[in-house]
Amino acid sequence: MRDRRTRDKRARVLSVVDQLVAENEPVTFTGVARAANVSHWLVYAEGVREHIEAARHRQGRAAASGARAGAKEPVGWKLEKQLLQEDNRRLREEVGRLKAAVRRSLGQQLDQFGAADLGTRVDELTAENQRLQAERDDALARVKELTAQLSEVQDDLASARISLRRMIRAENAP
């Protein structure tokens, strides 16, 4: 199935090349790919490329003997150049449209957040920040207080253990 499609595409390319030569139209890789509705890699594939180059060579020899014998550019370059310029123009227009759409979208997003809304939000965040700092300071003071109590309790415990050991020794003494 795939081989048949490949053969059909190659045959279509060769037919287009023969048609362009018969109509005395310039044969270019891009022009052939577009006219045959195939990818660019196919027109450069082995077996197809040689056929296109041969047609271009024949056209070049015919032009050399004809009125365009003094032309510096090979046949088809003007068409290739024109096609590329059209593609570039189309792509530039598309880039311009996309840039404008992005600008409009960003503008709408910025309009949604007015200066008054942003000021209110900043005030809210500032108040929340101050509240959290106060909570942190209270928690640190509580930790300091509990650390002091723990130290005091540990000292009391150590003293009680020492007293208990002395009492046990005194009881066990003869």
mmCIF file of C-alpha atoms in Angstrom:
data_model
loop_
_atom_site.group_PDB
_atom_site.id
_atom_site.type_symbol
_atom_site.label_atom_id
_atom_site.label_comp_id
_atom_site.label_asym_id
_atom_site.label_seq_id
_atom_site.Cartn_x
_atom_site.Cartn_y
_atom_site.Cartn_z
ATOM 1 C CA MET A 1 0.000 0.000 0.000
ATOM 2 C CA ARG A 2 2.725 2.425 0.999
ATOM 3 C CA ASP A 3 4.891 1.495 -2.000
ATOM 4 C CA ARG A 4 1.951 2.136 -4.314
ATOM 5 C CA ARG A 5 1.388 5.610 -2.831
ATOM 6 C CA THR A 6 5.096 6.380 -3.158
ATOM 7 C CA ARG A 7 5.076 5.276 -6.807
ATOM 8 C CA ASP A 8 1.969 7.399 -7.448
ATOM 9 C CA LYS A 9 3.592 10.470 -5.920
ATOM 10 C CA ARG A 10 6.795 9.958 -7.897
ATOM 11 C CA ALA A 11 4.787 9.493 -11.097
ATOM 12 C CA ARG A 12 2.847 12.673 -10.332
ATOM 13 C CA VAL A 13 6.139 14.574 -9.869
ATOM 14 C CA LEU A 14 7.562 13.261 -13.156
ATOM 15 C CA SER A 15 4.308 14.138 -14.927
ATOM 16 C CA VAL A 16 4.438 17.689 -13.578
ATOM 17 C CA VAL A 17 8.063 18.057 -14.707
ATOM 18 C CA ASP A 18 7.177 16.867 -18.219
ATOM 19 C CA GLN A 19 4.176 19.209 -18.277
ATOM 20 C CA LEU A 20 6.295 22.215 -17.228
ATOM 21 C CA VAL A 21 8.875 21.408 -19.903
ATOM 22 C CA ALA A 22 6.138 21.024 -22.547
ATOM 23 C CA GLU A 23 4.597 24.378 -21.567
ATOM 24 C CA ASN A 24 8.064 25.977 -21.529
ATOM 25 C CA GLU A 25 7.578 26.932 -17.863
ATOM 26 C CA PRO A 26 10.628 27.130 -15.585
ATOM 27 C CA VAL A 27 11.275 23.885 -13.704
ATOM 28 C CA THR A 28 12.198 24.433 -10.041
ATOM 29 C CA PHE A 29 12.231 22.040 -7.120
ATOM 30 C CA THR A 30 9.814 24.187 -5.126
ATOM 31 C CA GLY A 31 7.534 24.767 -8.106
ATOM 32 C CA VAL A 32 7.398 21.055 -8.909
ATOM 33 C CA ALA A 33 6.703 20.146 -5.258
ATOM 34 C CA ARG A 34 3.834 22.636 -5.105
ATOM 35 C CA ALA A 35 2.351 21.687 -8.470
ATOM 36 C CA ALA A 36 2.493 17.952 -7.658
ATOM 37 C CA ASN A 37 1.292 18.557 -4.092
ATOM 38 C CA VAL A 38 4.144 16.573 -2.533
ATOM 39 C CA SER A 39 6.760 17.337 0.117
ATOM 40 C CA HIS A 40 10.046 19.026 -0.746
ATOM 41 C CA TRP A 41 12.088 16.029 0.333
ATOM 42 C CA LEU A 42 10.456 13.899 -2.364
ATOM 43 C CA VAL A 43 11.580 16.190 -5.196
ATOM 44 C CA TYR A 44 15.136 15.894 -3.858
ATOM 45 C CA ALA A 45 14.912 12.105 -3.485
ATOM 46 C CA GLU A 46 17.102 9.867 -5.615
ATOM 47 C CA GLY A 47 15.550 9.174 -8.999
ATOM 48 C CA VAL A 48 13.321 12.241 -8.902
ATOM 49 C CA ARG A 49 16.048 14.829 -8.356
ATOM 50 C CA GLU A 50 17.966 13.621 -11.413
ATOM 51 C CA HIS A 51 14.862 13.923 -13.604
ATOM 52 C CA ILE A 52 14.238 17.500 -12.421
ATOM 53 C CA GLU A 53 17.893 18.451 -12.857
ATOM 54 C CA ALA A 54 17.905 17.004 -16.361
ATOM 55 C CA ALA A 55 14.803 19.041 -17.254
ATOM 56 C CA ARG A 56 16.400 22.163 -15.817
ATOM 57 C CA HIS A 57 19.589 21.432 -17.761
ATOM 58 C CA ARG A 58 17.602 21.019 -20.996
ATOM 59 C CA GLN A 59 15.798 24.295 -20.336
ATOM 60 C CA GLY A 60 19.108 25.969 -19.572
ATOM 61 C CA ARG A 61 20.580 24.842 -22.881
ATOM 62 C CA ALA A 62 17.472 25.962 -24.762
ATOM 63 C CA ALA A 63 17.592 29.360 -23.080
ATOM 64 C CA ALA A 64 21.297 29.687 -23.792
ATOM 65 C CA SER A 65 20.692 29.233 -27.501
ATOM 66 C CA GLY A 66 17.619 31.470 -27.409
ATOM 67 C CA ALA A 67 17.027 35.083 -26.549
ATOM 68 C CA ARG A 68 18.064 34.639 -22.912
ATOM 69 C CA ALA A 69 21.550 33.445 -23.781
ATOM 70 C CA GLY A 70 23.114 36.350 -21.900
ATOM 71 C CA ALA A 71 21.187 35.822 -18.654
ATOM 72 C CA LYS A 72 23.357 35.289 -15.602
ATOM 73 C CA GLU A 73 20.730 33.499 -13.548
ATOM 74 C CA PRO A 74 19.845 29.882 -14.301
ATOM 75 C CA VAL A 75 16.335 29.231 -15.539
ATOM 76 C CA GLY A 76 13.826 28.933 -12.734
ATOM 77 C CA TRP A 77 15.671 31.081 -10.247
ATOM 78 C CA LYS A 78 13.381 34.021 -10.884
ATOM 79 C CA LEU A 79 10.332 31.858 -10.210
ATOM 80 C CA GLU A 80 11.998 30.290 -7.181
ATOM 81 C CA LYS A 81 12.890 33.761 -5.912
ATOM 82 C CA GLN A 82 9.343 35.014 -6.511
ATOM 83 C CA LEU A 83 7.846 32.036 -4.673
ATOM 84 C CA LEU A 84 10.184 32.556 -1.728
ATOM 85 C CA GLN A 85 9.353 36.268 -1.626
ATOM 86 C CA GLU A 86 5.636 35.456 -1.588
ATOM 87 C CA ASP A 87 6.190 32.962 1.247
ATOM 88 C CA ASN A 88 8.216 35.520 3.194
ATOM 89 C CA ARG A 89 5.555 38.193 2.690
ATOM 90 C CA ARG A 90 2.818 35.815 3.842
ATOM 91 C CA LEU A 91 4.853 34.778 6.891
ATOM 92 C CA ARG A 92 5.596 38.411 7.793
ATOM 93 C CA GLU A 93 1.895 39.231 7.610
ATOM 94 C CA GLU A 94 1.084 36.249 9.806
ATOM 95 C CA VAL A 95 3.733 37.281 12.354
ATOM 96 C CA GLY A 96 2.276 40.798 12.359
ATOM 97 C CA ARG A 97 -1.236 39.462 12.968
ATOM 98 C CA LEU A 98 -0.011 37.218 15.787
ATOM 99 C CA LYS A 99 1.913 40.058 17.435
ATOM 100 C CA ALA A 100 -1.160 42.284 17.271
ATOM 101 C CA ALA A 101 -3.302 39.528 18.813
ATOM 102 C CA VAL A 102 -0.813 39.090 21.670
ATOM 103 C CA ARG A 103 -0.735 42.856 22.262
ATOM 104 C CA ARG A 104 -4.530 43.018 22.364
ATOM 105 C CA SER A 105 -4.697 40.072 24.759
ATOM 106 C CA LEU A 106 -2.118 41.578 27.113
ATOM 107 C CA GLY A 107 -3.873 44.936 26.957
ATOM 108 C CA GLN A 108 -7.184 43.344 27.906
ATOM 109 C CA GLN A 109 -5.549 41.523 30.811
ATOM 110 C CA LEU A 110 -3.993 44.755 32.054
ATOM 111 C CA ASP A 111 -7.300 46.592 31.690
ATOM 112 C CA GLN A 112 -8.966 43.999 33.900
ATOM 113 C CA PHE A 113 -6.619 44.902 36.727
ATOM 114 C CA GLY A 114 -7.170 48.615 37.196
ATOM 115 C CA ALA A 115 -4.874 50.789 39.279
ATOM 116 C CA ALA A 116 -7.453 51.025 42.078
ATOM 117 C CA ASP A 117 -7.778 47.241 42.229
ATOM 118 C CA LEU A 118 -4.028 46.862 42.375
ATOM 119 C CA GLY A 119 -3.734 49.472 45.160
ATOM 120 C CA THR A 120 -6.420 47.686 47.184
ATOM 121 C CA ARG A 121 -4.666 44.365 46.656
ATOM 122 C CA VAL A 122 -1.331 45.848 47.769
ATOM 123 C CA ASP A 123 -2.995 47.216 50.937
ATOM 124 C CA GLU A 124 -4.533 43.802 51.658
ATOM 125 C CA LEU A 125 -1.205 42.057 51.196
ATOM 126 C CA THR A 126 0.572 44.603 53.409
ATOM 127 C CA ALA A 127 -1.969 44.120 56.225
ATOM 128 C CA GLU A 128 -1.680 40.331 55.913
ATOM 129 C CA ASN A 129 2.106 40.597 56.022
ATOM 130 C CA GLN A 130 1.985 42.713 59.205
ATOM 131 C CA ARG A 131 -0.445 40.265 60.844
ATOM 132 C CA LEU A 132 1.811 37.328 60.011
ATOM 133 C CA GLN A 133 4.872 39.159 61.345
ATOM 134 C CA ALA A 134 3.046 39.851 64.643
ATOM 135 C CA GLU A 135 2.065 36.170 64.894
ATOM 136 C CA ARG A 136 5.667 35.182 64.238
ATOM 137 C CA ASP A 137 6.941 37.563 66.933
ATOM 138 C CA ASP A 138 4.392 36.180 69.449
ATOM 139 C CA ALA A 139 5.408 32.631 68.588
ATOM 140 C CA LEU A 140 9.108 33.453 69.023
ATOM 141 C CA ALA A 141 8.411 35.073 72.431
ATOM 142 C CA ARG A 142 6.415 31.965 73.472
ATOM 143 C CA VAL A 143 9.271 29.702 72.342
ATOM 144 C CA LYS A 144 11.742 31.770 74.372
ATOM 145 C CA GLU A 145 9.482 31.610 77.446
ATOM 146 C CA LEU A 146 8.980 27.843 77.108
ATOM 147 C CA THR A 147 12.724 27.311 76.610
ATOM 148 C CA ALA A 148 13.409 29.170 79.870
ATOM 149 C CA GLN A 149 10.755 27.083 81.685
ATOM 150 C CA LEU A 150 12.223 23.894 80.252
ATOM 151 C CA SER A 151 15.684 24.855 81.418
ATOM 152 C CA GLU A 152 14.335 25.578 84.924
ATOM 153 C CA VAL A 153 12.457 22.275 85.046
ATOM 154 C CA GLN A 154 15.540 20.388 83.863
ATOM 155 C CA ASP A 155 17.589 22.020 86.651
ATOM 156 C CA ASP A 156 14.900 21.048 89.220
ATOM 157 C CA LEU A 157 14.898 17.479 87.877
ATOM 158 C CA ALA A 158 18.662 17.249 88.080
ATOM 159 C CA SER A 159 18.568 18.557 91.684
ATOM 160 C CA ALA A 160 15.827 16.073 92.624
ATOM 161 C CA ARG A 161 17.862 13.188 91.182
ATOM 162 C CA ILE A 162 20.936 14.223 93.154
ATOM 163 C CA SER A 163 18.843 14.494 96.363
ATOM 164 C CA LEU A 164 17.270 11.100 95.697
ATOM 165 C CA ARG A 165 20.669 9.487 95.213
ATOM 166 C CA ARG A 166 21.894 10.972 98.513
ATOM 167 C CA MET A 167 18.794 9.691 100.320
ATOM 168 C CA ILE A 168 19.228 6.217 98.861
ATOM 169 C CA ARG A 169 22.891 6.155 99.906
ATOM 170 C CA ALA A 170 21.993 7.358 103.402
ATOM 171 C CA GLU A 171 19.329 4.638 103.759
ATOM 172 C CA ASN A 172 21.652 1.961 102.549
ATOM 173 C CA ALA A 173 24.521 3.072 104.688
ATOM 174 C CA PRO A 174 25.093 0.857 107.830
#
